[in-house]
Amino acid sequence: MQATGSVANPVKTGTPRPTPAILILALVLALQLGLALLLSLSRANLAASPETPLLGFERSAVDHLRIEHTGADPLTLEHHDGRWVIANLDGFPAAENKVEGLLKRLAGLQKRLPVATSAEGQARFKVAGDDFEGRIVLKQGDETLATLYLGDAAGFRRRYVRAGDDPAVFEADLGPAETTARPDDWIDRAWLHQDLRDIQRIELPEVRLARPDEGDGWQLVDAGDGEQLDQEAAKDLASQLALLTFNRVLGTEAKPEYQQDAPLVEWQLTLASGDTVGYRLSQLAEPPAESTKPGDSEADEAETPARYILKLTDKPYYLELPAYAAERLIGATRASLLVPPPAPAGETATPADEPAPDDDRSATGADSTTDAAPRPEAASAAQTTAPPEAKPTAEDAPLAEPATPVGDDTP
């Protein structure tokens, strides 16, 4: 009988191959690590959601807005009595739509992928705390609500910006006109406007106009015999007075060169509410220009356009009016608002620069050279009527020749 024995199993050597389950678990772990890293970067402001505002402030809470630019005086806008005013111009009203438009634009800025986060990047894009192109500060009273640093241009109507203490630099849709620090760019250009329908009476030095009790148009209050108001001219004048424009706000200080004590024209409007608004227009006295050549000052004076100053009697501001608008108001005389009277019937106007026709010459058709010679009758009459003291003297005798009558027709 043959003895039998068990055969030993071979021993496996080497690294075991991972199973599919282990591979799946490893992939899930890698995804989790990547997600955690992404969230960490987001918290550090290295990436931001498009829904995250760049500046966190409430528009309704802002009552002070300060705009600074390198090399220019800062602009300060303040909200008083329900409207925005320009502190740089003694509280002159600002354009409400422009101020509110800027606040809306700032509140709508969103964080996107930053272009830089380091101090070197801030300096490169001109948005560092001590080296910037511009800065906007929003405040409520003495409390700062938001600060935005303005840097170099990033394209058309785009620039690099940085918010407050945030190290990240972003691109933002902000144009130069929206963030200008020039006070004249923020004034309310419609400040002088009146509703044309509210104007009931216009009083000028030479004429007074009033709305009729019935119908449209205007009527001449103190119309004389035969005077008729030109309705189109009156409507044009009323429209101009209702839509006055101005170039600049000169401030509230009365200066001698404004010559407001010697106005060129004054007028008054009476509104439907019963309120009256008075206006005084004068010409700015320009200092004489220095010249080195004779006649230069006269030439410069002729070429320099006149400047005009307007002031409302119940407001403190002095305004500079465009020359074309001021000169139209100066030319608003009584004659310019009346219909020209018709010429009398049967009267033919003769040009002043043409001599009246000679009746005898026009009737006979005689030649002008023939008519120019004196007729014998005229010569005889002249000699007969000569005064005694006009007798010729001995010295005059050679110059006087006896007249020989030709064709004497006298009886």
PDB file of N, CA and C in Angstrom, residues 62-131:
ATOM      1  N   VAL A  62     -26.206 106.705   3.780  1.00  0.00           N
ATOM      2  CA  VAL A  62     -25.101 107.599   3.416  1.00  0.00           C
ATOM      3  C   VAL A  62     -25.592 109.044   3.404  1.00  0.00           C
ATOM      4  N   ASP A  63     -24.917 109.926   4.140  1.00  0.00           N
ATOM      5  CA  ASP A  63     -25.233 111.353   4.097  1.00  0.00           C
ATOM      6  C   ASP A  63     -23.996 112.217   3.833  1.00  0.00           C
ATOM      7  N   HIS A  64     -22.839 111.610   3.680  1.00  0.00           N
ATOM      8  CA  HIS A  64     -21.611 112.310   3.302  1.00  0.00           C
ATOM      9  C   HIS A  64     -20.873 111.465   2.269  1.00  0.00           C
ATOM     10  N   LEU A  65     -20.429 112.122   1.204  1.00  0.00           N
ATOM     11  CA  LEU A  65     -19.691 111.436   0.144  1.00  0.00           C
ATOM     12  C   LEU A  65     -18.480 112.296  -0.202  1.00  0.00           C
ATOM     13  N   ARG A  66     -17.316 111.708  -0.086  1.00  0.00           N
ATOM     14  CA  ARG A  66     -16.070 112.444  -0.345  1.00  0.00           C
ATOM     15  C   ARG A  66     -15.309 111.755  -1.471  1.00  0.00           C
ATOM     16  N   ILE A  67     -14.910 112.539  -2.472  1.00  0.00           N
ATOM     17  CA  ILE A  67     -14.157 112.021  -3.610  1.00  0.00           C
ATOM     18  C   ILE A  67     -12.816 112.741  -3.663  1.00  0.00           C
ATOM     19  N   GLU A  68     -11.740 111.964  -3.672  1.00  0.00           N
ATOM     20  CA  GLU A  68     -10.386 112.515  -3.728  1.00  0.00           C
ATOM     21  C   GLU A  68      -9.691 112.023  -4.996  1.00  0.00           C
ATOM     22  N   HIS A  69      -8.882 112.905  -5.574  1.00  0.00           N
ATOM     23  CA  HIS A  69      -8.040 112.544  -6.713  1.00  0.00           C
ATOM     24  C   HIS A  69      -6.674 113.195  -6.534  1.00  0.00           C
ATOM     25  N   THR A  70      -5.652 112.510  -6.972  1.00  0.00           N
ATOM     26  CA  THR A  70      -4.294 113.024  -6.843  1.00  0.00           C
ATOM     27  C   THR A  70      -4.154 114.338  -7.604  1.00  0.00           C
ATOM     28  N   GLY A  71      -3.623 115.355  -6.930  1.00  0.00           N
ATOM     29  CA  GLY A  71      -3.390 116.643  -7.568  1.00  0.00           C
ATOM     30  C   GLY A  71      -4.596 117.543  -7.638  1.00  0.00           C
ATOM     31  N   ALA A  72      -5.698 117.207  -6.991  1.00  0.00           N
ATOM     32  CA  ALA A  72      -6.911 118.028  -7.030  1.00  0.00           C
ATOM     33  C   ALA A  72      -7.485 118.157  -5.625  1.00  0.00           C
ATOM     34  N   ASP A  73      -8.251 119.224  -5.419  1.00  0.00           N
ATOM     35  CA  ASP A  73      -8.921 119.395  -4.132  1.00  0.00           C
ATOM     36  C   ASP A  73     -10.027 118.356  -3.989  1.00  0.00           C
ATOM     37  N   PRO A  74     -10.222 117.833  -2.798  1.00  0.00           N
ATOM     38  CA  PRO A  74     -11.288 116.838  -2.610  1.00  0.00           C
ATOM     39  C   PRO A  74     -12.669 117.467  -2.743  1.00  0.00           C
ATOM     40  N   LEU A  75     -13.607 116.675  -3.206  1.00  0.00           N
ATOM     41  CA  LEU A  75     -15.006 117.093  -3.343  1.00  0.00           C
ATOM     42  C   LEU A  75     -15.811 116.479  -2.212  1.00  0.00           C
ATOM     43  N   THR A  76     -16.674 117.294  -1.597  1.00  0.00           N
ATOM     44  CA  THR A  76     -17.523 116.808  -0.518  1.00  0.00           C
ATOM     45  C   THR A  76     -18.979 117.093  -0.854  1.00  0.00           C
ATOM     46  N   LEU A  77     -19.780 116.044  -0.888  1.00  0.00           N
ATOM     47  CA  LEU A  77     -21.221 116.148  -1.093  1.00  0.00           C
ATOM     48  C   LEU A  77     -21.915 115.779   0.209  1.00  0.00           C
ATOM     49  N   GLU A  78     -22.914 116.570   0.576  1.00  0.00           N
ATOM     50  CA  GLU A  78     -23.626 116.340   1.828  1.00  0.00           C
ATOM     51  C   GLU A  78     -25.124 116.303   1.568  1.00  0.00           C
ATOM     52  N   HIS A  79     -25.808 115.511   2.367  1.00  0.00           N
ATOM     53  CA  HIS A  79     -27.260 115.371   2.237  1.00  0.00           C
ATOM     54  C   HIS A  79     -27.925 116.173   3.349  1.00  0.00           C
ATOM     55  N   HIS A  80     -28.612 117.259   2.951  1.00  0.00           N
ATOM     56  CA  HIS A  80     -29.274 118.140   3.912  1.00  0.00           C
ATOM     57  C   HIS A  80     -30.700 118.421   3.446  1.00  0.00           C
ATOM     58  N   ASP A  81     -31.634 118.388   4.381  1.00  0.00           N
ATOM     59  CA  ASP A  81     -33.025 118.765   4.107  1.00  0.00           C
ATOM     60  C   ASP A  81     -33.591 118.039   2.891  1.00  0.00           C
ATOM     61  N   GLY A  82     -33.260 116.770   2.782  1.00  0.00           N
ATOM     62  CA  GLY A  82     -33.859 115.954   1.731  1.00  0.00           C
ATOM     63  C   GLY A  82     -33.196 116.037   0.381  1.00  0.00           C
ATOM     64  N   ARG A  83     -32.059 116.709   0.254  1.00  0.00           N
ATOM     65  CA  ARG A  83     -31.395 116.762  -1.042  1.00  0.00           C
ATOM     66  C   ARG A  83     -29.885 116.881  -0.856  1.00  0.00           C
ATOM     67  N   TRP A  84     -29.159 116.565  -1.935  1.00  0.00           N
ATOM     68  CA  TRP A  84     -27.701 116.620  -1.921  1.00  0.00           C
ATOM     69  C   TRP A  84     -27.229 118.018  -2.309  1.00  0.00           C
ATOM     70  N   VAL A  85     -26.181 118.491  -1.600  1.00  0.00           N
ATOM     71  CA  VAL A  85     -25.594 119.798  -1.879  1.00  0.00           C
ATOM     72  C   VAL A  85     -24.083 119.645  -1.965  1.00  0.00           C
ATOM     73  N   ILE A  86     -23.441 120.649  -2.569  1.00  0.00           N
ATOM     74  CA  ILE A  86     -21.990 120.638  -2.765  1.00  0.00           C
ATOM     75  C   ILE A  86     -21.365 121.543  -1.717  1.00  0.00           C
ATOM     76  N   ALA A  87     -20.665 120.946  -0.783  1.00  0.00           N
ATOM     77  CA  ALA A  87     -20.050 121.741   0.285  1.00  0.00           C
ATOM     78  C   ALA A  87     -18.995 122.691  -0.265  1.00  0.00           C
ATOM     79  N   ASN A  88     -18.306 122.310  -1.338  1.00  0.00           N
ATOM     80  CA  ASN A  88     -17.273 123.167  -1.927  1.00  0.00           C
ATOM     81  C   ASN A  88     -17.849 124.443  -2.517  1.00  0.00           C
ATOM     82  N   LEU A  89     -19.139 124.471  -2.847  1.00  0.00           N
ATOM     83  CA  LEU A  89     -19.792 125.632  -3.461  1.00  0.00           C
ATOM     84  C   LEU A  89     -20.821 126.236  -2.518  1.00  0.00           C
ATOM     85  N   ASP A  90     -20.492 126.308  -1.251  1.00  0.00           N
ATOM     86  CA  ASP A  90     -21.354 126.954  -0.253  1.00  0.00           C
ATOM     87  C   ASP A  90     -22.738 126.324  -0.195  1.00  0.00           C
ATOM     88  N   GLY A  91     -22.796 125.015  -0.393  1.00  0.00           N
ATOM     89  CA  GLY A  91     -24.069 124.324  -0.280  1.00  0.00           C
ATOM     90  C   GLY A  91     -24.968 124.466  -1.487  1.00  0.00           C
ATOM     91  N   PHE A  92     -24.400 124.747  -2.669  1.00  0.00           N
ATOM     92  CA  PHE A  92     -25.231 124.832  -3.878  1.00  0.00           C
ATOM     93  C   PHE A  92     -25.794 123.446  -4.199  1.00  0.00           C
ATOM     94  N   PRO A  93     -27.049 123.363  -4.668  1.00  0.00           N
ATOM     95  CA  PRO A  93     -27.667 122.060  -4.933  1.00  0.00           C
ATOM     96  C   PRO A  93     -26.890 121.242  -5.959  1.00  0.00           C
ATOM     97  N   ALA A  94     -26.749 119.961  -5.662  1.00  0.00           N
ATOM     98  CA  ALA A  94     -26.099 119.025  -6.579  1.00  0.00           C
ATOM     99  C   ALA A  94     -27.148 118.327  -7.436  1.00  0.00           C
ATOM    100  N   ALA A  95     -26.693 117.748  -8.532  1.00  0.00           N
ATOM    101  CA  ALA A  95     -27.581 116.983  -9.409  1.00  0.00           C
ATOM    102  C   ALA A  95     -27.953 115.678  -8.714  1.00  0.00           C
ATOM    103  N   GLU A  96     -29.209 115.582  -8.288  1.00  0.00           N
ATOM    104  CA  GLU A  96     -29.653 114.428  -7.507  1.00  0.00           C
ATOM    105  C   GLU A  96     -29.446 113.120  -8.264  1.00  0.00           C
ATOM    106  N   ASN A  97     -29.790 113.114  -9.533  1.00  0.00           N
ATOM    107  CA  ASN A  97     -29.689 111.863 -10.290  1.00  0.00           C
ATOM    108  C   ASN A  97     -28.245 111.397 -10.432  1.00  0.00           C
ATOM    109  N   LYS A  98     -27.303 112.334 -10.476  1.00  0.00           N
ATOM    110  CA  LYS A  98     -25.900 111.935 -10.610  1.00  0.00           C
ATOM    111  C   LYS A  98     -25.369 111.364  -9.303  1.00  0.00           C
ATOM    112  N   VAL A  99     -25.704 111.989  -8.170  1.00  0.00           N
ATOM    113  CA  VAL A  99     -25.231 111.479  -6.882  1.00  0.00           C
ATOM    114  C   VAL A  99     -25.844 110.113  -6.599  1.00  0.00           C
ATOM    115  N   GLU A 100     -27.156 110.002  -6.783  1.00  0.00           N
ATOM    116  CA  GLU A 100     -27.811 108.720  -6.536  1.00  0.00           C
ATOM    117  C   GLU A 100     -27.327 107.659  -7.516  1.00  0.00           C
ATOM    118  N   GLY A 101     -27.003 108.067  -8.728  1.00  0.00           N
ATOM    119  CA  GLY A 101     -26.465 107.113  -9.690  1.00  0.00           C
ATOM    120  C   GLY A 101     -25.120 106.557  -9.266  1.00  0.00           C
ATOM    121  N   LEU A 102     -24.267 107.404  -8.692  1.00  0.00           N
ATOM    122  CA  LEU A 102     -22.973 106.916  -8.210  1.00  0.00           C
ATOM    123  C   LEU A 102     -23.149 105.969  -7.032  1.00  0.00           C
ATOM    124  N   LEU A 103     -24.032 106.320  -6.094  1.00  0.00           N
ATOM    125  CA  LEU A 103     -24.257 105.432  -4.948  1.00  0.00           C
ATOM    126  C   LEU A 103     -24.804 104.082  -5.403  1.00  0.00           C
ATOM    127  N   LYS A 104     -25.688 104.101  -6.382  1.00  0.00           N
ATOM    128  CA  LYS A 104     -26.227 102.843  -6.904  1.00  0.00           C
ATOM    129  C   LYS A 104     -25.134 102.012  -7.559  1.00  0.00           C
ATOM    130  N   ARG A 105     -24.257 102.671  -8.307  1.00  0.00           N
ATOM    131  CA  ARG A 105     -23.165 101.947  -8.964  1.00  0.00           C
ATOM    132  C   ARG A 105     -22.222 101.344  -7.926  1.00  0.00           C
ATOM    133  N   LEU A 106     -21.886 102.088  -6.882  1.00  0.00           N
ATOM    134  CA  LEU A 106     -20.979 101.570  -5.853  1.00  0.00           C
ATOM    135  C   LEU A 106     -21.602 100.405  -5.098  1.00  0.00           C
ATOM    136  N   ALA A 107     -22.898 100.513  -4.795  1.00  0.00           N
ATOM    137  CA  ALA A 107     -23.565  99.423  -4.076  1.00  0.00           C
ATOM    138  C   ALA A 107     -23.678  98.174  -4.937  1.00  0.00           C
ATOM    139  N   GLY A 108     -23.667  98.327  -6.253  1.00  0.00           N
ATOM    140  CA  GLY A 108     -23.805  97.181  -7.140  1.00  0.00           C
ATOM    141  C   GLY A 108     -22.502  96.521  -7.540  1.00  0.00           C
ATOM    142  N   LEU A 109     -21.360  97.054  -7.125  1.00  0.00           N
ATOM    143  CA  LEU A 109     -20.078  96.425  -7.455  1.00  0.00           C
ATOM    144  C   LEU A 109     -19.975  95.063  -6.783  1.00  0.00           C
ATOM    145  N   GLN A 110     -19.515  94.066  -7.540  1.00  0.00           N
ATOM    146  CA  GLN A 110     -19.413  92.695  -7.044  1.00  0.00           C
ATOM    147  C   GLN A 110     -17.960  92.229  -7.047  1.00  0.00           C
ATOM    148  N   LYS A 111     -17.670  91.320  -6.121  1.00  0.00           N
ATOM    149  CA  LYS A 111     -16.346  90.702  -6.089  1.00  0.00           C
ATOM    150  C   LYS A 111     -16.252  89.634  -7.174  1.00  0.00           C
ATOM    151  N   ARG A 112     -15.183  89.693  -7.931  1.00  0.00           N
ATOM    152  CA  ARG A 112     -14.898  88.662  -8.923  1.00  0.00           C
ATOM    153  C   ARG A 112     -13.487  88.144  -8.667  1.00  0.00           C
ATOM    154  N   LEU A 113     -12.941  87.412  -9.610  1.00  0.00           N
ATOM    155  CA  LEU A 113     -11.576  86.926  -9.419  1.00  0.00           C
ATOM    156  C   LEU A 113     -10.623  88.105  -9.302  1.00  0.00           C
ATOM    157  N   PRO A 114      -9.821  88.172  -8.262  1.00  0.00           N
ATOM    158  CA  PRO A 114      -8.911  89.305  -8.080  1.00  0.00           C
ATOM    159  C   PRO A 114      -7.758  89.248  -9.071  1.00  0.00           C
ATOM    160  N   VAL A 115      -7.218  90.408  -9.373  1.00  0.00           N
ATOM    161  CA  VAL A 115      -6.039  90.476 -10.235  1.00  0.00           C
ATOM    162  C   VAL A 115      -4.763  90.520  -9.414  1.00  0.00           C
ATOM    163  N   ALA A 116      -4.878  90.800  -8.118  1.00  0.00           N
ATOM    164  CA  ALA A 116      -3.717  90.811  -7.225  1.00  0.00           C
ATOM    165  C   ALA A 116      -4.204  90.825  -5.789  1.00  0.00           C
ATOM    166  N   THR A 117      -3.350  90.330  -4.891  1.00  0.00           N
ATOM    167  CA  THR A 117      -3.672  90.352  -3.463  1.00  0.00           C
ATOM    168  C   THR A 117      -2.503  90.826  -2.614  1.00  0.00           C
ATOM    169  N   SER A 118      -1.346  90.969  -3.203  1.00  0.00           N
ATOM    170  CA  SER A 118      -0.149  91.324  -2.445  1.00  0.00           C
ATOM    171  C   SER A 118       0.013  92.836  -2.376  1.00  0.00           C
ATOM    172  N   ALA A 119       0.875  93.263  -1.479  1.00  0.00           N
ATOM    173  CA  ALA A 119       1.180  94.686  -1.361  1.00  0.00           C
ATOM    174  C   ALA A 119       1.837  95.208  -2.634  1.00  0.00           C
ATOM    175  N   GLU A 120       2.659  94.355  -3.272  1.00  0.00           N
ATOM    176  CA  GLU A 120       3.283  94.760  -4.528  1.00  0.00           C
ATOM    177  C   GLU A 120       2.234  94.972  -5.617  1.00  0.00           C
ATOM    178  N   GLY A 121       1.225  94.109  -5.648  1.00  0.00           N
ATOM    179  CA  GLY A 121       0.156  94.259  -6.627  1.00  0.00           C
ATOM    180  C   GLY A 121      -0.664  95.517  -6.389  1.00  0.00           C
ATOM    181  N   GLN A 122      -0.931  95.842  -5.139  1.00  0.00           N
ATOM    182  CA  GLN A 122      -1.666  97.062  -4.825  1.00  0.00           C
ATOM    183  C   GLN A 122      -0.908  98.298  -5.308  1.00  0.00           C
ATOM    184  N   ALA A 123       0.396  98.298  -5.095  1.00  0.00           N
ATOM    185  CA  ALA A 123       1.200  99.432  -5.551  1.00  0.00           C
ATOM    186  C   ALA A 123       1.250  99.488  -7.072  1.00  0.00           C
ATOM    187  N   ARG A 124       1.321  98.321  -7.723  1.00  0.00           N
ATOM    188  CA  ARG A 124       1.402  98.285  -9.176  1.00  0.00           C
ATOM    189  C   ARG A 124       0.132  98.833  -9.819  1.00  0.00           C
ATOM    190  N   PHE A 125      -1.028  98.541  -9.235  1.00  0.00           N
ATOM    191  CA  PHE A 125      -2.301  99.005  -9.798  1.00  0.00           C
ATOM    192  C   PHE A 125      -2.775 100.321  -9.178  1.00  0.00           C
ATOM    193  N   LYS A 126      -1.955 100.966  -8.370  1.00  0.00           N
ATOM    194  CA  LYS A 126      -2.236 102.281  -7.785  1.00  0.00           C
ATOM    195  C   LYS A 126      -3.464 102.265  -6.886  1.00  0.00           C
ATOM    196  N   VAL A 127      -3.578 101.257  -6.031  1.00  0.00           N
ATOM    197  CA  VAL A 127      -4.685 101.190  -5.079  1.00  0.00           C
ATOM    198  C   VAL A 127      -4.176 100.949  -3.658  1.00  0.00           C
ATOM    199  N   ALA A 128      -2.904 101.229  -3.404  1.00  0.00           N
ATOM    200  CA  ALA A 128      -2.359 101.050  -2.060  1.00  0.00           C
ATOM    201  C   ALA A 128      -2.884 102.145  -1.138  1.00  0.00           C
ATOM    202  N   GLY A 129      -2.865 101.880   0.146  1.00  0.00           N
ATOM    203  CA  GLY A 129      -3.389 102.844   1.100  1.00  0.00           C
ATOM    204  C   GLY A 129      -2.643 104.153   1.120  1.00  0.00           C
ATOM    205  N   ASP A 130      -1.375 104.143   0.747  1.00  0.00           N
ATOM    206  CA  ASP A 130      -0.580 105.365   0.724  1.00  0.00           C
ATOM    207  C   ASP A 130      -0.157 105.758  -0.686  1.00  0.00           C
ATOM    208  N   ASP A 131      -0.696 105.100  -1.681  1.00  0.00           N
ATOM    209  CA  ASP A 131      -0.352 105.393  -3.072  1.00  0.00           C
ATOM    210  C   ASP A 131      -1.533 104.993  -3.949  1.00  0.00           C
TER     211      ASP A 131
END
